[in-house]
The first five atom37 places (N, CA, C, CB, O) and aatype in JSON, in Angstrom:
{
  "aatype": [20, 20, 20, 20, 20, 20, 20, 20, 20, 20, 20, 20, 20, 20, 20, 20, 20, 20, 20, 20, 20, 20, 20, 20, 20, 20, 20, 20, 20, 20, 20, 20, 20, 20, 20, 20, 20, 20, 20, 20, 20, 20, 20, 20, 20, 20, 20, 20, 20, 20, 20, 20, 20, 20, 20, 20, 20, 20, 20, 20, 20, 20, 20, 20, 20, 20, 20, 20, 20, 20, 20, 20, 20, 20, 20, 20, 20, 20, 20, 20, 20, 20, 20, 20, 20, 20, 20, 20, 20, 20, 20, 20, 20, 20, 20, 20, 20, 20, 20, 20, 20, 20, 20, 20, 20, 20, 20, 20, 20, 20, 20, 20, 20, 20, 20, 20, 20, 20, 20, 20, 20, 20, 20, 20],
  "atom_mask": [
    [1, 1, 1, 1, 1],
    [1, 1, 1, 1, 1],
    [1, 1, 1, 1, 1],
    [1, 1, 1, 1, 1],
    [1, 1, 1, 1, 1],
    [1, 1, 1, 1, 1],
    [1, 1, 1, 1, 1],
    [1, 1, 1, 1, 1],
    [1, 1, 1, 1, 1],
    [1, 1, 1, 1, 1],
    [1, 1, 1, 1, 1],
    [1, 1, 1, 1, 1],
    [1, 1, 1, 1, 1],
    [1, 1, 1, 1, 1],
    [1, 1, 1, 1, 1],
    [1, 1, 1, 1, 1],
    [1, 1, 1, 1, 1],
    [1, 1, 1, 1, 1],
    [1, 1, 1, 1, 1],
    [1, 1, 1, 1, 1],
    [1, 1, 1, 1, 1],
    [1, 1, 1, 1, 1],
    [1, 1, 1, 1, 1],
    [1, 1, 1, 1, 1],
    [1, 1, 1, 1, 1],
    [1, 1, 1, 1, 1],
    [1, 1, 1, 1, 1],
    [1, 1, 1, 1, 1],
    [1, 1, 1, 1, 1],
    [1, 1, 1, 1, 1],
    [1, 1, 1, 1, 1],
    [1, 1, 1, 1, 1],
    [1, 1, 1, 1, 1],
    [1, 1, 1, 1, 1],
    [1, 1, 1, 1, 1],
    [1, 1, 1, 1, 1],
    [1, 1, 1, 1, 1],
    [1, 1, 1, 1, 1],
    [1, 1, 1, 1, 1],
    [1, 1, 1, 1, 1],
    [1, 1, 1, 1, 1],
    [1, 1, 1, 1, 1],
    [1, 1, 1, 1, 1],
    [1, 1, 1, 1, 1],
    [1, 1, 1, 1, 1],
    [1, 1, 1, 1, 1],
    [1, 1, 1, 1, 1],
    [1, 1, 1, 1, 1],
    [1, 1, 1, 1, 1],
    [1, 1, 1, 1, 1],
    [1, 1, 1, 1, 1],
    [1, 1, 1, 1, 1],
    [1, 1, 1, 1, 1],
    [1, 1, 1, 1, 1],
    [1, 1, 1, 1, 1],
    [1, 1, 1, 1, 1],
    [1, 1, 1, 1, 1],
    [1, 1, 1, 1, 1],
    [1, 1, 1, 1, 1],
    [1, 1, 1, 1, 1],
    [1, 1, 1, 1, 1],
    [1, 1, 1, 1, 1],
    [1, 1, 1, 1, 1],
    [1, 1, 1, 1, 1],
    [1, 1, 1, 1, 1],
    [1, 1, 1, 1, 1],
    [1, 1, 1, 1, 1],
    [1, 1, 1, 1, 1],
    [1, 1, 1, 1, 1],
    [1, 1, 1, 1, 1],
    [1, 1, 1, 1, 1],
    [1, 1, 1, 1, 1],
    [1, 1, 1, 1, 1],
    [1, 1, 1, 1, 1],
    [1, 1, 1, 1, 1],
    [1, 1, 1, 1, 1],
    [1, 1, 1, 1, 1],
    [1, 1, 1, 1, 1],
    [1, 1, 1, 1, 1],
    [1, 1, 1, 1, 1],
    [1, 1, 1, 1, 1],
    [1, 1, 1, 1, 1],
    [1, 1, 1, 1, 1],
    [1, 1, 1, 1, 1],
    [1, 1, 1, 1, 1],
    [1, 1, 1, 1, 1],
    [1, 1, 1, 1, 1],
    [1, 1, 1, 1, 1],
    [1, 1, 1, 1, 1],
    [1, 1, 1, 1, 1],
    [1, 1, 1, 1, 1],
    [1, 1, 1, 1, 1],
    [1, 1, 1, 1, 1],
    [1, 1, 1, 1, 1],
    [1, 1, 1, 1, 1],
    [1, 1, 1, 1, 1],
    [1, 1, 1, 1, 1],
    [1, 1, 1, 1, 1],
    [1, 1, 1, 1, 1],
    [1, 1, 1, 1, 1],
    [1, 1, 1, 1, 1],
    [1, 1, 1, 1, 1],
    [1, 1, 1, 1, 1],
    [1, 1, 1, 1, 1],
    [1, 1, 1, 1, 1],
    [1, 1, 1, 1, 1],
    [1, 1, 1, 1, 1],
    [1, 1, 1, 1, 1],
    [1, 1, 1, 1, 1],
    [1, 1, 1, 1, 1],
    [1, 1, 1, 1, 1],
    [1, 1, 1, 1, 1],
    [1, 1, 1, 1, 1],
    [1, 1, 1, 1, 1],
    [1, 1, 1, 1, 1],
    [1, 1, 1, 1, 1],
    [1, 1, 1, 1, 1],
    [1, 1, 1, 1, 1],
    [1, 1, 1, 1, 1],
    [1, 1, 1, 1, 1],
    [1, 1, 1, 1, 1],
    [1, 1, 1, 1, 1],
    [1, 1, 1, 1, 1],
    [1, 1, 1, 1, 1]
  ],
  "atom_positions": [
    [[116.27, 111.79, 87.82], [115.0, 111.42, 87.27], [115.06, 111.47, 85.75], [113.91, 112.33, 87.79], [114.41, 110.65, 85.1]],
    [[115.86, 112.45, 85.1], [116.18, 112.51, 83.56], [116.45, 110.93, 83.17], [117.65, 113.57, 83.21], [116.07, 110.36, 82.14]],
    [[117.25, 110.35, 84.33], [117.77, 108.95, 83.55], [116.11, 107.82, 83.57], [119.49, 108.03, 84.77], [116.16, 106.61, 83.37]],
    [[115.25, 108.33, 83.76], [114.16, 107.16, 83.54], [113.17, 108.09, 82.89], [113.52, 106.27, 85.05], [112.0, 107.7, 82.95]],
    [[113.44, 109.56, 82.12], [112.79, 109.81, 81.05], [111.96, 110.7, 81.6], [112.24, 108.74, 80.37], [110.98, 111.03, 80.92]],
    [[112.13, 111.28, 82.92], [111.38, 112.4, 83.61], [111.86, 113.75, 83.1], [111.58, 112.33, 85.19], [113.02, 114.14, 82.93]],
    [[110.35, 114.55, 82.84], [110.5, 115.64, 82.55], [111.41, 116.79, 83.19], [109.48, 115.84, 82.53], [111.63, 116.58, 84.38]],
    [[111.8, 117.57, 82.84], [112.23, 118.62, 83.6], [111.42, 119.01, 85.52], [111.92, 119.84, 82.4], [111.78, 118.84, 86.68]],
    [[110.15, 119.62, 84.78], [109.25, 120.09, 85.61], [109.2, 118.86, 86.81], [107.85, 120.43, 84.79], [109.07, 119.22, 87.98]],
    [[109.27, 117.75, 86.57], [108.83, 116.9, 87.39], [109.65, 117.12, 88.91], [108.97, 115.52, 86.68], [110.81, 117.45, 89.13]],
    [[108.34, 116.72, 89.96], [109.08, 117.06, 91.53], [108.65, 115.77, 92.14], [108.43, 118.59, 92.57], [108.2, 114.78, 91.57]],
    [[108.9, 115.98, 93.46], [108.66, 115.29, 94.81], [108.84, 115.7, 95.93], [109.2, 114.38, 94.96], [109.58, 116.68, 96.0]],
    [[108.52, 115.4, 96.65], [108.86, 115.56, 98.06], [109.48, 115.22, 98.8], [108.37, 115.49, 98.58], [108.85, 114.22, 99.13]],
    [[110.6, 115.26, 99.64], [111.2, 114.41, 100.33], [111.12, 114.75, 101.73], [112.42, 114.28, 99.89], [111.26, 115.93, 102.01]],
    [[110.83, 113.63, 102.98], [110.96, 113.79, 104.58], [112.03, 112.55, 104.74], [109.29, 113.57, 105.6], [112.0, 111.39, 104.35]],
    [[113.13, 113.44, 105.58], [113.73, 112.84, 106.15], [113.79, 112.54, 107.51], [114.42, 113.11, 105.81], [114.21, 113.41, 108.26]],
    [[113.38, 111.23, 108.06], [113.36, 111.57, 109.54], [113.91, 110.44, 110.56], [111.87, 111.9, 109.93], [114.9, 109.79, 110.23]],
    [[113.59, 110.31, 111.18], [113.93, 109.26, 112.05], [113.14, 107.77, 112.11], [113.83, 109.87, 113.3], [112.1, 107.78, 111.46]],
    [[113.47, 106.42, 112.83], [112.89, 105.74, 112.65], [111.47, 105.2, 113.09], [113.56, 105.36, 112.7], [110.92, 104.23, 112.57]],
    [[110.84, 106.19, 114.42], [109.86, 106.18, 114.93], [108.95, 107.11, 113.86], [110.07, 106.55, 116.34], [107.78, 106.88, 113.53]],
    [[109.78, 108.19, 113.42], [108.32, 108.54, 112.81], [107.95, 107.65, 111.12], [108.34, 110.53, 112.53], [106.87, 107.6, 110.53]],
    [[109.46, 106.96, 110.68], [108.53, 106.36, 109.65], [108.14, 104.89, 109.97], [109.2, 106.42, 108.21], [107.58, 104.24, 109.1]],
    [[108.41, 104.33, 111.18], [107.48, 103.4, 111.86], [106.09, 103.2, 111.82], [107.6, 103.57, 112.91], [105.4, 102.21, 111.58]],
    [[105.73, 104.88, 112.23], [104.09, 105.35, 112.69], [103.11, 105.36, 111.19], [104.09, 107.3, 113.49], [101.91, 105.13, 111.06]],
    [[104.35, 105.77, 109.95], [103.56, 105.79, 108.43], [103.76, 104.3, 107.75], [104.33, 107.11, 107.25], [103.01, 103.79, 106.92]],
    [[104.57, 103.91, 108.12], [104.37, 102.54, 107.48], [103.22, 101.49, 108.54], [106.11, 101.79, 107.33], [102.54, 100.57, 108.08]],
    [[103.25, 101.88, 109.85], [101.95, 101.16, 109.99], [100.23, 101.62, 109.8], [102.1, 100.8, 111.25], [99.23, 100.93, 109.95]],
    [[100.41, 103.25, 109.34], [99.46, 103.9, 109.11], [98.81, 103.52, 107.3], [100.01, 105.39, 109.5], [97.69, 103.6, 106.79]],
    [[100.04, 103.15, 106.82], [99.9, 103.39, 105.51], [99.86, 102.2, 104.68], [100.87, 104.19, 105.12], [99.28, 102.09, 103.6]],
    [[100.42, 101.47, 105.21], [100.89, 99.85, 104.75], [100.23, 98.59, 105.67], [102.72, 99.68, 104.95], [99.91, 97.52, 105.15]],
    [[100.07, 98.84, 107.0], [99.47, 98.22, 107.96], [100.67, 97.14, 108.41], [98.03, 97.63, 107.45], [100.39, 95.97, 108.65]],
    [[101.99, 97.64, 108.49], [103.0, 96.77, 108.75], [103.55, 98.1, 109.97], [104.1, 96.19, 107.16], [103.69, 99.31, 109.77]],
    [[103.73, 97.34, 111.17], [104.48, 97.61, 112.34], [106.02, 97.53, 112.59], [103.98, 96.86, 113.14], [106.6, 97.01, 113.54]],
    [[106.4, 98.02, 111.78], [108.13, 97.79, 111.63], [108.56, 99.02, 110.86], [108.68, 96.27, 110.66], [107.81, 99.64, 110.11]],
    [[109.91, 99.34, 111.14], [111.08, 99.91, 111.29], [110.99, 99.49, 109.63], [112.3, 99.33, 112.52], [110.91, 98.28, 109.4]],
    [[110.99, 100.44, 108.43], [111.42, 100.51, 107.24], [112.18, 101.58, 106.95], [110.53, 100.43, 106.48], [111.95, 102.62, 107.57]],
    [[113.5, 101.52, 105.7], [114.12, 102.61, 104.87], [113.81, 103.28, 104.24], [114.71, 102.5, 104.3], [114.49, 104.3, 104.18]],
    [[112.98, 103.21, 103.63], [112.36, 104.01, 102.83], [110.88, 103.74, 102.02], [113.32, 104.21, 102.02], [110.62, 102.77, 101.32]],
    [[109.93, 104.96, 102.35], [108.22, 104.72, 101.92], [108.24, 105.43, 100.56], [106.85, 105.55, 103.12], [109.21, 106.16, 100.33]],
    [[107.43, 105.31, 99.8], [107.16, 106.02, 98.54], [105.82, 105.85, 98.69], [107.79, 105.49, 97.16], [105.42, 104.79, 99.16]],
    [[104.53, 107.28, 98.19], [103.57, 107.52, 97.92], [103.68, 107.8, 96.55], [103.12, 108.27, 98.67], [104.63, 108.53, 96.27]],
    [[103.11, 107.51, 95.81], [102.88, 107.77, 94.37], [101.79, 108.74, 94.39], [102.53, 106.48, 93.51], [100.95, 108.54, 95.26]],
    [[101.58, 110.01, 93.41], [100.44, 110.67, 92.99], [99.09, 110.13, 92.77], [100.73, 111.16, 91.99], [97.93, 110.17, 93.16]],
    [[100.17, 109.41, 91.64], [98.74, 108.76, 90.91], [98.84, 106.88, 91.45], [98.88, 109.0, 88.6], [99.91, 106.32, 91.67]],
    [[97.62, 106.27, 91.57], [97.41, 104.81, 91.74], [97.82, 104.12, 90.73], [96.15, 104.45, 91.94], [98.45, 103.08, 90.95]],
    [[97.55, 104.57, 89.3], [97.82, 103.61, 88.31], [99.3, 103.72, 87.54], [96.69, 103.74, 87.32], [99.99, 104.74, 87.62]],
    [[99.57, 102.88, 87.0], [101.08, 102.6, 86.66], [100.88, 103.36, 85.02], [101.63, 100.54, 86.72], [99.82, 103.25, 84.41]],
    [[101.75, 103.93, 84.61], [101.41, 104.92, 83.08], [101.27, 106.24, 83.15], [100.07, 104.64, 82.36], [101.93, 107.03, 82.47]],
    [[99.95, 106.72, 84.41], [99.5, 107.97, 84.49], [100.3, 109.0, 84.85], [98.59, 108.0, 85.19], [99.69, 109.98, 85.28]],
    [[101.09, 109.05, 84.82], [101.95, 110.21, 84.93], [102.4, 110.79, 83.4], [103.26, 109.76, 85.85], [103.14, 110.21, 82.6]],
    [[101.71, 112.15, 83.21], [102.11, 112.78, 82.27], [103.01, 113.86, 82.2], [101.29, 113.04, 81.86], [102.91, 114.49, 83.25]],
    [[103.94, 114.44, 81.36], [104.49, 115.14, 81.35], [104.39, 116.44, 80.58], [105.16, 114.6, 81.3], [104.06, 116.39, 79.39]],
    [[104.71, 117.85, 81.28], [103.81, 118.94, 81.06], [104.38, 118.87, 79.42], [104.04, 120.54, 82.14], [105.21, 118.08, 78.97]],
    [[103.65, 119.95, 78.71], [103.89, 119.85, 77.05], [104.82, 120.89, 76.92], [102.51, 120.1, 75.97], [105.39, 120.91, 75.83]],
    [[105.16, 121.85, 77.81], [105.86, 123.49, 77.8], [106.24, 123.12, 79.1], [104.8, 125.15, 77.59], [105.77, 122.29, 79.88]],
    [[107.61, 124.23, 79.24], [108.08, 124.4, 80.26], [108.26, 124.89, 81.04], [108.46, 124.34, 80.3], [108.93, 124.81, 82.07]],
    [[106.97, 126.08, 80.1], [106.24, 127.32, 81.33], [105.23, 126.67, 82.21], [105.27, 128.72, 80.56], [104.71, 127.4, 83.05]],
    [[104.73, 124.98, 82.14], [103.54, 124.65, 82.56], [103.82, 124.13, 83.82], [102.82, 123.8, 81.69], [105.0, 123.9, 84.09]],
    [[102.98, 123.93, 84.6], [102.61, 123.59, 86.3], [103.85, 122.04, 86.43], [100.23, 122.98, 86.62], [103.7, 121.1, 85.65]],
    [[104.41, 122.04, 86.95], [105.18, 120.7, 87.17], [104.37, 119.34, 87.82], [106.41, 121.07, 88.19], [103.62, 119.11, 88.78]],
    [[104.88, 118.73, 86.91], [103.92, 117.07, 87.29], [104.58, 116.65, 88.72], [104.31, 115.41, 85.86], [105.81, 116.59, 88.71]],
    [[103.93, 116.35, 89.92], [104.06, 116.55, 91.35], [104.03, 114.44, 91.72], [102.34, 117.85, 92.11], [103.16, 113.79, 92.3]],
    [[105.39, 113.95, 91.08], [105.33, 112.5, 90.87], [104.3, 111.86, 92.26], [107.1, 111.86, 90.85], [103.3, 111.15, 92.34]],
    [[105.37, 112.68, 93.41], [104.5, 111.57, 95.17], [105.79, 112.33, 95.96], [104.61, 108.81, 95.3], [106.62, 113.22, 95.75]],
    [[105.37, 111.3, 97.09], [106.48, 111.8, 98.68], [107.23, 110.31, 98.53], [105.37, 112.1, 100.85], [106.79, 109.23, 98.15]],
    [[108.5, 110.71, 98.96], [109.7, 109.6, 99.49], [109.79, 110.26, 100.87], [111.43, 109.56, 98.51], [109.78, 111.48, 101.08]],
    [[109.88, 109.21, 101.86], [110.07, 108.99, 103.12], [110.98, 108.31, 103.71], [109.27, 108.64, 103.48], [110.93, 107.11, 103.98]],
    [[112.47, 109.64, 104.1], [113.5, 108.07, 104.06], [113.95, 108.08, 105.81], [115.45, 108.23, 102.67], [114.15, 109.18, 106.33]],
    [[114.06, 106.99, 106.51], [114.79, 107.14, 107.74], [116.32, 107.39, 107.65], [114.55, 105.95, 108.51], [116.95, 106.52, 107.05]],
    [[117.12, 108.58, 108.23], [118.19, 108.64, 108.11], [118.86, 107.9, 109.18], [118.46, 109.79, 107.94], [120.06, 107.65, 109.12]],
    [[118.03, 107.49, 110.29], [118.74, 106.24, 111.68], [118.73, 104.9, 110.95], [117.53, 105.96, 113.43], [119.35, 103.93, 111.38]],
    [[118.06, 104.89, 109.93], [118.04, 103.02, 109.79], [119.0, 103.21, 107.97], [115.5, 101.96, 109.65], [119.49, 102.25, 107.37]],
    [[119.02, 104.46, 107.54], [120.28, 104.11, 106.79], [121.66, 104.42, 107.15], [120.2, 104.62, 105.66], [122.66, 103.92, 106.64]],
    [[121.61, 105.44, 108.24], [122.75, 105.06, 108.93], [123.49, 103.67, 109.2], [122.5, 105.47, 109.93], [124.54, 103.42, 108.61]],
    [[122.9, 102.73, 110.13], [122.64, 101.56, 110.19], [123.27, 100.77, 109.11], [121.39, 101.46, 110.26], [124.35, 100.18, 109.18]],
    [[122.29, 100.86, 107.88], [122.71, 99.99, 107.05], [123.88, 100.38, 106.14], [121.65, 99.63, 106.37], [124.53, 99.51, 105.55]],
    [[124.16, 101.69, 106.05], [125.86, 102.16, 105.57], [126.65, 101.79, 106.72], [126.19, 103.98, 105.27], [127.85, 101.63, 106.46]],
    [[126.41, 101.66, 107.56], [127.65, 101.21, 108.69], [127.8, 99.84, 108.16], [127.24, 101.22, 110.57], [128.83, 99.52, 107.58]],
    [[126.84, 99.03, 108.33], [126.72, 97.49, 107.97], [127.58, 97.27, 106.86], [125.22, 96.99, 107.57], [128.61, 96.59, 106.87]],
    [[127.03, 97.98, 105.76], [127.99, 98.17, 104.34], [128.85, 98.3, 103.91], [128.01, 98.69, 103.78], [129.27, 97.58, 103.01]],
    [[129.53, 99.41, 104.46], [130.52, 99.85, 105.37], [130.98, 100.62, 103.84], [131.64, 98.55, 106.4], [131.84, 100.34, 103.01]],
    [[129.87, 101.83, 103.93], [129.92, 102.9, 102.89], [129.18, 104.01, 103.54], [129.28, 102.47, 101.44], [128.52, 103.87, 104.57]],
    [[129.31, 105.03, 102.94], [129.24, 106.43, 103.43], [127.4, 106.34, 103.74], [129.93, 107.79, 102.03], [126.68, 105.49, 103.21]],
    [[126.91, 107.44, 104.7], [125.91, 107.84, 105.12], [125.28, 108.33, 103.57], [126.17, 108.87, 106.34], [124.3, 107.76, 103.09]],
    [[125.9, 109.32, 102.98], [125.36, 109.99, 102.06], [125.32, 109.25, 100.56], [126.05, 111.22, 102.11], [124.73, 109.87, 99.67]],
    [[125.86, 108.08, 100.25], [125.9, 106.96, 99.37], [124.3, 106.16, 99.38], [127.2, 105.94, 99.94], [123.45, 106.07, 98.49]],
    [[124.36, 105.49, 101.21], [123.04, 105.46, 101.19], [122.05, 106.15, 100.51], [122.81, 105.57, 102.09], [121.56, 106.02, 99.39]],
    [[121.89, 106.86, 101.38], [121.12, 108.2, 101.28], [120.31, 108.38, 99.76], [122.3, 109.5, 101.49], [119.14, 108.13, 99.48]],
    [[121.41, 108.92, 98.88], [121.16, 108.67, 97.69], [120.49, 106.93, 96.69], [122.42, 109.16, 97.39], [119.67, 106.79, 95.79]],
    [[121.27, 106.07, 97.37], [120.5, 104.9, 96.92], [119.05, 104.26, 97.53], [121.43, 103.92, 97.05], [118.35, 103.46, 96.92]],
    [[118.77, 104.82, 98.87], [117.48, 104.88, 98.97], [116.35, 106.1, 98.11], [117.45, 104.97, 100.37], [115.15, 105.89, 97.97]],
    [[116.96, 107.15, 97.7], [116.09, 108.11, 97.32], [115.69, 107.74, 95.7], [116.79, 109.6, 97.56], [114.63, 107.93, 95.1]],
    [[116.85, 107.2, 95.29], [116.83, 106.49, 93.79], [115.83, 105.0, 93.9], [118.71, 106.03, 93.28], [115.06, 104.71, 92.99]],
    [[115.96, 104.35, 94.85], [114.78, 103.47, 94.84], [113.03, 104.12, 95.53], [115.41, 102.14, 95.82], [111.84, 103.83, 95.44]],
    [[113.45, 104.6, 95.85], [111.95, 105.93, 96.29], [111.31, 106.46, 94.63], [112.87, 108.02, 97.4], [110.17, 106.47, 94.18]],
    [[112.16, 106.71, 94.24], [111.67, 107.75, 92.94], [111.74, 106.53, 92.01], [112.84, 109.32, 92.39], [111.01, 106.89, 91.09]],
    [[112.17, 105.33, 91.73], [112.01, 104.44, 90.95], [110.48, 103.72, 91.1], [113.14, 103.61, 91.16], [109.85, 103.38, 90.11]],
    [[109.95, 103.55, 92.57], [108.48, 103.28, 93.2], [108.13, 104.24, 92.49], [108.08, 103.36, 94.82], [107.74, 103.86, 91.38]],
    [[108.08, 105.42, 92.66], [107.31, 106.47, 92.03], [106.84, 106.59, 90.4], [108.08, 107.56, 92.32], [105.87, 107.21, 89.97]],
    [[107.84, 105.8, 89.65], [107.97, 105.39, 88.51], [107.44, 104.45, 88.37], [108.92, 105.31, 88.13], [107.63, 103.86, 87.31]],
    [[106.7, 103.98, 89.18], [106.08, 102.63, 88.81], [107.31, 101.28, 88.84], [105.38, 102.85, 87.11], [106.77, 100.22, 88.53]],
    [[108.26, 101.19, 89.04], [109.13, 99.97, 89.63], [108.38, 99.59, 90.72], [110.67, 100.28, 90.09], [107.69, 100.22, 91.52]],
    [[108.74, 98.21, 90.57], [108.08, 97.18, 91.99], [109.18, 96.17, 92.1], [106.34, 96.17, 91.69], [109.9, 95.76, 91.19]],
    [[109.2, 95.86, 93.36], [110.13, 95.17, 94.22], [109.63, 93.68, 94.73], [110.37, 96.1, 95.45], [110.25, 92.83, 95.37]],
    [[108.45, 93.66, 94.25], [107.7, 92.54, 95.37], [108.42, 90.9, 95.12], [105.66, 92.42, 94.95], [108.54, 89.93, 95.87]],
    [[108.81, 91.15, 93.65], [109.27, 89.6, 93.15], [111.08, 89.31, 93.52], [108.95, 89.49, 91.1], [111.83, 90.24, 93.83]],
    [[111.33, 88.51, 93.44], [112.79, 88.64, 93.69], [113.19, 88.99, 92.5], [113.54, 87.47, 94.2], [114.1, 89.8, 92.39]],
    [[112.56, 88.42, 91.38], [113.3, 88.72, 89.83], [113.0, 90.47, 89.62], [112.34, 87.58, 88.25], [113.86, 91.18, 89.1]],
    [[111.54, 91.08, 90.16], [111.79, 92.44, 90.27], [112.88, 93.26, 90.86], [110.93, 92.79, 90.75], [113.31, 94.32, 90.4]],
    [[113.31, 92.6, 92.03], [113.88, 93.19, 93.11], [115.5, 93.37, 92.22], [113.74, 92.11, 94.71], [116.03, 94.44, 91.93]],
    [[116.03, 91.98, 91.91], [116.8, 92.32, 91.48], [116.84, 93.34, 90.78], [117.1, 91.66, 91.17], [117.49, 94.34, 91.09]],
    [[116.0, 93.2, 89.56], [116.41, 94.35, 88.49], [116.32, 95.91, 89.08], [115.32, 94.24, 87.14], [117.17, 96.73, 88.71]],
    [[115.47, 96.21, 89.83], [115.15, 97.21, 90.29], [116.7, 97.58, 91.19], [113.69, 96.99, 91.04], [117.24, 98.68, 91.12]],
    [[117.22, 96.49, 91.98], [118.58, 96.99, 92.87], [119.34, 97.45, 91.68], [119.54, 95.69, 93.89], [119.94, 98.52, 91.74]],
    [[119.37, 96.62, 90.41], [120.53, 96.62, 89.57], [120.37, 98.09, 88.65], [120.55, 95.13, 88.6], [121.36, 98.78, 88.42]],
    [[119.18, 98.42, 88.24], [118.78, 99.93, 88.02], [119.39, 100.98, 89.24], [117.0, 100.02, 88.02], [119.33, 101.99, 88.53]],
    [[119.55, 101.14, 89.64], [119.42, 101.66, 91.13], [120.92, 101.93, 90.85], [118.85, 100.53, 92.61], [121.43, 103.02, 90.62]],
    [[121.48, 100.82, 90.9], [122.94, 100.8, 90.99], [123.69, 101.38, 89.55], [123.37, 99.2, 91.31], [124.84, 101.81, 89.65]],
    [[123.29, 101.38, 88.76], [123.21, 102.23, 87.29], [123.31, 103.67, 87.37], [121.84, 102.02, 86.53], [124.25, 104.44, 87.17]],
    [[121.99, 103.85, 87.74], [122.16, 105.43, 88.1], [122.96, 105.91, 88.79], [121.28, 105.96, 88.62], [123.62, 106.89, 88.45]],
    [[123.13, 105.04, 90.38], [124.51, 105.82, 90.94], [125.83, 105.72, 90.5], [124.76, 105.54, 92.18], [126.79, 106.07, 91.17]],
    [[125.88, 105.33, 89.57], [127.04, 104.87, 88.66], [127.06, 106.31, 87.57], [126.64, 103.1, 87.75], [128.14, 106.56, 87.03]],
    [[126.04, 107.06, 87.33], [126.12, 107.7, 86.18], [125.12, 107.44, 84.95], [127.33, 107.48, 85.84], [124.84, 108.29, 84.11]],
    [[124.41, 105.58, 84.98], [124.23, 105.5, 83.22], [122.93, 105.43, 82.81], [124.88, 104.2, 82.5], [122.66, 105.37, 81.61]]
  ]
}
């Protein structure tokens, strides 16, 4: 999170689970009936509002929840034909990039957002 300018303090949450239960939140939450990799809840609704504490004795800024299926990135590291835990990490880096306010919806987003993604697990 340091590499997109996140505070120390800053957290999240993470559930890892299977693909029925993030089935049940993406149709609870999104109103889509399908099998997804990974959900992100953001704290806050608006894109900006996330502040960062002023001290580092202060309450930690609580970004949102990432929700990742570990059966459907299984799946797609097999497909890939790269490690479980490679995944893993590149879904949680696009989780916390949502959380950051990145969006995916455009293809010209999408790209940049994969190509960020792929940066960080790189190190830069």
């Amino acid at each position: 999170m340091r590499a997109e300018g996140c505070s120390e303090n800053s957290e999240i949450s993470l559930l890892l689970c299977g693909d029925k239960r993030i089935r049940a939140l993406n149709r609870i939450w999104r109103r889509k009936d399908v099998v997804t990799d990974v959900l992100s809840f953001p704290q806050t609704e608006e894109k900006g509002e996330i502040a960062a504490p002023r001290r580092a004795s202060e309450v930690p800024v609580i970004l949102g929840d990432i929700v990742i299926s570990v059966q459907t990135a299984a799946k797609q590291a097999k497909a890939a034909g790269i490690l479980l835990q490679k995944e893993l990490n590149f879904l949680l880096i696009h989780g916390i990039l949502h959380l950051l306010g990145w969006d995916d919806a455009s293809p010209t987003q999408r790209r940049r957002m994969l190509a960020r993604q792929e940066e960080i697990l790189e190190g830069k």
